Short mmCIF file of C-alpha atoms and ligand atoms in Angstrom, two decimals:
data_model
loop_
_atom_site.label_atom_id
_atom_site.label_comp_id
_atom_site.label_asym_id
_atom_site.label_seq_id
_atom_site.Cartn_x
_atom_site.Cartn_y
_atom_site.Cartn_z
CA GLN A 15 0.00 0.00 0.00
CA GLY A 16 1.79 3.14 -1.22
CA LYS A 17 5.49 3.78 -0.67
CA GLU A 18 7.16 2.30 2.40
CA ILE A 19 8.54 5.21 4.38
CA PRO A 20 10.85 4.68 7.35
CA TYR A 21 9.27 6.82 10.05
CA ASP A 22 11.28 8.52 12.77
CA PRO A 23 9.97 8.30 16.38
CA GLU A 24 8.38 11.77 16.31
CA THR A 25 6.52 11.03 13.07
CA LEU A 26 5.35 7.73 14.53
CA ARG A 27 3.97 9.58 17.57
CA ARG A 28 2.11 11.98 15.27
CA ILE A 29 0.53 8.97 13.56
CA LYS A 30 -0.19 6.88 16.66
CA GLU A 31 -1.78 9.69 18.66
CA HIS A 32 -3.87 11.13 15.83
CA PRO A 33 -7.33 9.56 15.55
CA CYS A 34 -7.57 10.21 11.80
CA PHE A 35 -4.21 8.71 10.95
CA SER A 36 -4.48 5.69 13.25
CA GLU A 37 -7.74 3.81 13.74
CA LYS A 38 -6.44 2.51 17.08
CA ALA A 39 -5.82 6.07 18.27
CA CYS A 40 -9.44 7.01 17.70
CA HIS A 41 -10.52 4.92 20.72
CA ALA A 42 -7.94 6.43 23.07
CA PHE A 43 -7.24 9.95 21.89
CA GLY A 44 -9.30 12.89 20.72
CA ARG A 45 -8.93 15.99 18.58
CA ALA A 46 -10.32 19.49 18.78
CA HIS A 47 -11.01 21.58 15.70
CA LEU A 48 -10.74 25.35 16.02
CA ALA A 49 -13.19 27.10 13.67
CA VAL A 50 -11.09 30.18 12.92
CA ALA A 51 -11.28 30.14 9.09
CA PRO A 52 -14.56 31.31 7.52
CA LYS A 53 -13.44 32.47 4.03
CA CYS A 54 -12.70 30.30 1.01
CA ASN A 55 -10.71 30.85 -2.21
CA ILE A 56 -12.53 28.37 -4.45
CA GLN A 57 -16.12 27.27 -5.04
CA CYS A 58 -16.81 23.56 -4.94
CA ASN A 59 -20.05 22.58 -6.62
CA TYR A 60 -21.08 20.59 -3.54
CA CYS A 61 -20.58 23.43 -1.08
CA VAL A 62 -23.15 25.89 0.14
CA ARG A 63 -21.21 28.63 1.87
CA ASP A 64 -22.29 29.38 5.44
CA PHE A 65 -21.86 25.69 6.16
CA ASP A 66 -18.78 23.82 7.27
CA CYS A 67 -16.20 22.97 4.64
CA VAL A 68 -16.51 19.52 3.09
CA ASN A 69 -12.70 19.48 3.22
CA GLU A 70 -13.02 18.02 6.62
CA SER A 71 -16.49 18.50 7.93
CA ARG A 72 -20.13 17.71 7.78
CA PRO A 73 -22.16 20.46 6.16
CA GLY A 74 -25.50 21.48 7.53
CA VAL A 75 -24.46 23.09 10.78
CA THR A 76 -22.85 26.48 10.89
CA SER A 77 -20.01 27.01 13.30
CA GLU A 78 -19.26 29.85 15.58
CA VAL A 79 -16.16 31.52 14.18
CA LEU A 80 -13.38 32.04 16.72
CA SER A 81 -10.60 34.65 16.67
CA PRO A 82 -7.02 33.33 17.14
CA GLY A 83 -7.16 34.49 20.78
CA ASP A 84 -10.49 32.69 21.28
CA GLY A 85 -8.92 29.64 19.63
CA VAL A 86 -6.14 29.46 22.21
CA ALA A 87 -8.65 30.02 25.00
CA ARG A 88 -10.66 27.11 23.59
CA VAL A 89 -7.54 24.91 23.68
CA ARG A 90 -6.96 25.80 27.37
CA GLU A 91 -10.54 24.82 28.14
CA VAL A 92 -10.32 21.61 26.12
CA MET A 93 -7.07 20.54 27.80
CA GLU A 94 -8.61 21.03 31.21
CA LYS A 95 -11.80 19.10 30.45
CA PHE A 96 -10.62 16.51 27.93
CA PRO A 97 -6.99 15.64 28.64
CA TYR A 98 -7.14 12.77 26.13
CA VAL A 99 -7.23 15.35 23.31
CA LYS A 100 -3.83 15.16 21.64
CA VAL A 101 -4.53 16.93 18.38
CA ILE A 102 -5.56 20.50 17.59
CA GLY A 103 -6.75 20.91 14.01
CA ILE A 104 -7.97 23.73 11.80
CA ALA A 105 -10.41 22.56 9.18
CA GLY A 106 -12.77 25.41 8.41
CA PRO A 107 -15.58 26.30 8.32
CA GLY A 108 -14.02 27.63 5.05
CA GLU A 109 -10.52 27.07 3.64
CA PRO A 110 -7.90 27.43 6.42
CA LEU A 111 -5.18 28.82 4.15
CA ALA A 112 -7.48 31.56 2.81
CA ASN A 113 -7.59 33.06 6.32
CA PRO A 114 -4.49 34.66 7.93
CA GLU A 115 -6.08 33.82 11.31
CA THR A 116 -5.20 30.16 10.71
CA LEU A 117 -1.43 30.65 10.87
CA GLU A 118 -1.72 33.12 13.71
CA THR A 119 -3.73 30.55 15.67
CA MET A 120 -1.18 27.83 14.91
CA ARG A 121 1.60 30.14 16.10
CA LEU A 122 -0.18 30.92 19.38
CA VAL A 123 -1.19 27.33 20.10
CA HIS A 124 2.29 26.01 19.31
CA GLU A 125 3.86 28.60 21.60
CA GLU A 126 1.66 27.69 24.56
CA PHE A 127 1.17 23.96 23.94
CA PRO A 128 4.28 22.71 22.14
CA HIS A 129 3.48 19.06 23.01
CA LEU A 130 0.14 19.05 21.14
CA ILE A 131 -0.01 17.67 17.60
CA LEU A 132 -1.12 20.38 15.17
CA CYS A 133 -3.12 19.41 12.11
CA LEU A 134 -4.44 21.30 9.10
CA SER A 135 -6.95 20.49 6.40
CA THR A 136 -6.79 22.41 3.11
CA ASN A 137 -7.97 22.45 -0.49
CA GLY A 138 -4.28 22.90 -1.35
CA LEU A 139 -4.54 26.07 -3.44
CA MET A 140 -2.18 28.07 -1.21
CA LEU A 141 -0.22 25.15 0.22
CA PRO A 142 3.10 25.79 -1.61
CA GLU A 143 3.08 29.41 -0.41
CA TYR A 144 2.48 28.58 3.26
CA ILE A 145 4.13 25.20 3.72
CA ASP A 146 7.27 26.52 5.38
CA GLU A 147 5.26 28.57 7.81
CA LEU A 148 3.40 25.39 8.75
CA VAL A 149 6.76 23.69 9.37
CA LYS A 150 7.77 26.63 11.57
CA TYR A 151 4.81 25.94 13.89
CA ASP A 152 5.37 22.17 13.80
CA VAL A 153 2.23 21.45 11.76
CA TYR A 154 3.15 18.02 10.41
CA ASN A 155 -0.27 16.37 10.03
CA LEU A 156 -1.84 17.59 6.82
CA THR A 157 -5.00 16.75 4.89
CA VAL A 158 -5.44 17.87 1.29
CA THR A 159 -8.79 17.49 -0.47
CA LEU A 160 -8.05 16.29 -3.99
CA ASN A 161 -11.10 15.40 -6.05
CA ALA A 162 -9.51 15.09 -9.50
CA ILE A 163 -6.10 14.86 -11.15
CA ASP A 164 -7.56 15.68 -14.56
CA PRO A 165 -8.50 19.37 -15.00
CA GLU A 166 -11.38 18.39 -17.32
CA ILE A 167 -12.94 16.47 -14.41
CA GLY A 168 -11.89 19.18 -11.95
CA ALA A 169 -13.79 21.73 -14.07
CA LYS A 170 -17.01 19.80 -13.37
CA ILE A 171 -16.36 19.98 -9.61
CA TYR A 172 -15.11 23.55 -9.13
CA SER A 173 -17.05 26.62 -10.34
CA HIS A 174 -14.14 28.98 -9.80
CA VAL A 175 -10.74 29.39 -8.22
CA THR A 176 -9.39 32.71 -6.96
CA TYR A 177 -5.59 32.72 -7.08
CA LYS A 178 -3.45 35.77 -6.31
CA GLY A 179 -6.45 38.09 -6.58
CA LYS A 180 -7.71 36.80 -9.94
CA LYS A 181 -10.74 34.61 -10.49
CA TYR A 182 -10.43 31.67 -12.91
CA GLU A 183 -13.25 29.46 -14.16
CA GLY A 184 -13.63 26.08 -15.87
CA VAL A 185 -10.57 24.08 -16.93
CA GLU A 186 -8.31 27.08 -16.42
CA GLY A 187 -9.26 27.34 -12.74
CA ALA A 188 -9.15 23.58 -12.19
CA LYS A 189 -5.67 23.45 -13.75
CA ILE A 190 -4.28 26.10 -11.40
CA LEU A 191 -5.81 24.35 -8.40
CA LEU A 192 -4.43 20.96 -9.46
CA GLU A 193 -0.92 22.29 -10.09
CA GLN A 194 -0.86 23.92 -6.67
CA GLN A 195 -2.28 20.82 -4.97
CA LEU A 196 0.30 18.47 -6.50
CA LYS A 197 3.14 20.88 -5.83
CA GLY A 198 1.97 21.34 -2.22
CA ILE A 199 1.60 17.59 -1.62
CA GLN A 200 5.09 16.99 -3.01
CA MET A 201 6.57 19.72 -0.81
CA ALA A 202 4.76 18.32 2.23
CA VAL A 203 6.08 14.80 1.63
CA GLU A 204 9.60 16.20 1.17
CA ARG A 205 9.26 17.95 4.53
CA LYS A 206 8.26 14.63 6.11
CA MET A 207 4.70 15.68 6.81
CA ILE A 208 2.12 12.93 7.27
CA VAL A 209 -0.28 13.61 4.44
CA LYS A 210 -3.85 12.38 4.17
CA ILE A 211 -5.83 12.86 0.97
CA ASN A 212 -9.57 13.40 1.14
CA THR A 213 -11.47 12.65 -2.05
CA VAL A 214 -15.17 13.35 -2.34
CA TYR A 215 -16.82 10.44 -4.18
CA ILE A 216 -19.23 12.04 -6.69
CA PRO A 217 -21.05 9.38 -8.75
CA GLY A 218 -21.08 10.17 -12.46
CA VAL A 219 -18.45 12.89 -12.05
CA ASN A 220 -15.19 11.55 -10.58
CA ASP A 221 -16.05 7.97 -9.58
CA GLU A 222 -14.20 6.16 -12.36
CA HIS A 223 -11.25 8.48 -11.76
CA ILE A 224 -10.79 7.87 -8.01
CA PRO A 225 -8.43 4.84 -8.33
CA GLU A 226 -6.18 6.98 -10.56
CA ILE A 227 -6.06 9.64 -7.85
CA ALA A 228 -5.17 6.95 -5.28
CA LYS A 229 -2.43 5.59 -7.56
CA LYS A 230 -0.92 9.02 -8.10
CA VAL A 231 -0.88 10.10 -4.44
CA GLY A 232 0.29 6.68 -3.25
CA ALA A 233 3.28 6.97 -5.57
CA MET A 234 3.94 10.47 -4.22
CA GLY A 235 4.30 9.09 -0.68
CA VAL A 236 1.14 10.24 1.09
CA TYR A 237 0.20 8.34 4.25
CA ASN A 238 -3.50 7.54 3.76
CA PHE A 239 -6.55 8.10 1.58
CA ASN A 240 -10.03 9.00 2.78
CA ILE A 241 -12.99 8.56 0.44
CA ILE A 242 -15.86 10.85 1.46
CA PRO A 243 -19.30 10.12 -0.02
CA LEU A 244 -20.87 13.21 -1.58
CA ILE A 245 -23.46 15.07 0.43
CA PRO A 246 -25.75 16.21 -2.41
CA GLN A 247 -26.30 19.94 -2.25
CA TYR A 248 -25.80 23.13 -4.29
CA LYS A 249 -25.02 22.20 -7.94
CA PHE A 250 -24.82 18.49 -7.07
CA GLU A 251 -28.17 18.49 -5.31
CA GLY A 252 -29.59 16.04 -7.84
CA VAL A 253 -26.70 13.53 -7.64
CA THR A 254 -27.42 10.31 -5.74
CA PRO A 255 -24.61 9.75 -3.24
CA PRO A 256 -22.72 6.45 -3.23
CA THR A 257 -24.11 3.69 -1.01
CA PRO A 258 -21.95 2.17 1.75
CA ALA A 259 -21.41 -0.86 -0.52
CA MET A 260 -20.16 1.42 -3.35
CA LYS A 261 -17.83 3.14 -0.91
CA ARG A 262 -16.45 -0.20 0.29
CA ALA A 263 -15.90 -1.32 -3.31
CA MET A 264 -14.06 1.93 -4.04
CA HIS A 265 -11.80 1.41 -1.02
CA ASP A 266 -11.00 -2.07 -2.38
CA ARG A 267 -10.11 -0.62 -5.78
CA CYS A 268 -7.84 2.00 -4.20
CA ALA A 269 -6.23 -0.18 -1.52
CA PRO A 270 -3.45 -1.58 -3.77
CA TYR A 271 -2.09 1.95 -4.13
CA VAL A 272 -2.41 3.65 -0.74
CA LYS A 273 -3.53 2.90 2.83
CA GLN A 274 -7.29 3.49 3.18
CA MET A 275 -8.89 5.47 6.00
CA LYS A 276 -12.32 3.95 6.60
CA HIS A 277 -13.33 5.45 9.93
CA CYS A 278 -13.83 9.12 9.00
CA GLN A 279 -16.77 10.73 10.80
CA ARG A 280 -17.06 13.87 8.63
CA CYS A 281 -16.62 16.05 11.67
CA ARG A 282 -17.72 19.60 12.15
CA ALA A 283 -15.16 22.40 11.97
CA ASP A 284 -15.60 22.89 15.73
CA ALA A 285 -15.59 19.21 16.75
CA VAL A 286 -14.06 18.37 20.13
CA GLY A 287 -13.45 14.90 21.58
CA LYS A 288 -13.01 11.36 20.31
CA LEU A 289 -14.26 10.62 16.79
CA GLY A 290 -17.98 10.03 16.81
CA GLN A 291 -18.31 11.17 20.44
CA ASP A 292 -18.06 14.91 20.08
CA MET A 293 -18.64 17.12 23.05
CA GLN A 294 -18.97 20.64 21.62
CA SER A 295 -21.98 21.37 23.74
CA CYS A 296 -20.04 20.61 26.93
CA LEU A 297 -17.94 23.58 26.02
CA SER A 298 -20.62 25.80 24.53
CA HIS A 299 -23.45 25.21 26.97
CA GLY A 300 -22.02 23.13 29.79
CA CYS A 301 -24.83 20.59 29.40
CA GLY A 302 -22.60 17.67 28.49
CA GLU A 303 -24.84 16.47 25.70
CA LYS A 304 -23.51 15.46 22.33
CA LYS A 305 -24.37 18.23 19.85
CA GLU A 306 -25.73 17.07 16.50
FE1 SF4 B 10 -16.66 24.92 0.46
FE2 SF4 B 10 -14.45 23.88 1.46
FE3 SF4 B 10 -14.90 23.76 -1.18
FE4 SF4 B 10 -14.30 26.06 0.00
S1 SF4 B 10 -12.96 24.26 -0.19
S2 SF4 B 10 -15.93 25.74 -1.49
S3 SF4 B 10 -15.37 25.91 1.98
S4 SF4 B 10 -16.09 22.72 0.42
FE1 SF4 B 11 -10.74 12.90 11.14
FE2 SF4 B 11 -12.60 12.65 9.24
FE3 SF4 B 11 -13.11 14.04 11.45
FE4 SF4 B 11 -11.35 14.96 9.73
S1 SF4 B 11 -13.51 14.72 9.36
S2 SF4 B 11 -11.18 14.95 11.97
S3 SF4 B 11 -10.46 13.05 8.93
S4 SF4 B 11 -12.67 11.83 11.30
#
């Protein structure tokens, strides 16, 4: 499955204590997402803005947006109440690297909690530009959402891409996004980051293409591959999402190329706790109930 990489002890810790990189870790350790990033620099045809980013989260519930200072305060609170949380991630509700607050939050959290694992989820458009700043704050767990490696297919998934202040549409936009994504993934692997790829499974659009994506990223040295069934909304409202059996079959087709992540919970951008047992409301309302 993918390239064999000899991991150093610190990288192994970042895998073993991160619930999304190690299925075993998801029973013992938790993660907290800080929702500090509302803006986005692209438009996916499955995304209705105002909702959490499909990069790493379940749409349908808006998140309270935190400032970097609020983000650090949230980490203090989380560490006090949920000491099993080992990972602090930024995954939305928009695109983390389209918001300067993301890096500022990473800087502050790293300064105060250097032992915590920092994690980022991105659409990859600005990854090459910011990768060394991520290294500076010890952000070594990275997720990139990559839905196509063919710009013709990408053009069916992305309405537009805004890069360096200019808006691009169709194949032109998809091409810029893809080039940046592949460059960013390569740079991340070279910097020994643990890279997860999220691919949204969109029947009739990218389904036959997904094994090719897995093959490509496996050869590049990414750690694991997460297939996310489409949640039909916005321009893909009429698309029937894949069934669990279709998802399992797709994992089987991709498994020869790269390790498969099968336990993703499509968390909210403000999720706190162990996967599938989120406790946001403990923090927001003190009632201790799981917030759906
Ligand atoms: Fe929505 Fe995320 Fe796509 Fe941006 S990258 S359009 S926030 S799903
Ligand atoms: Fe992990 Fe999936 Fe939740 Fe992201 S959305 S934190 S990959 S379980």
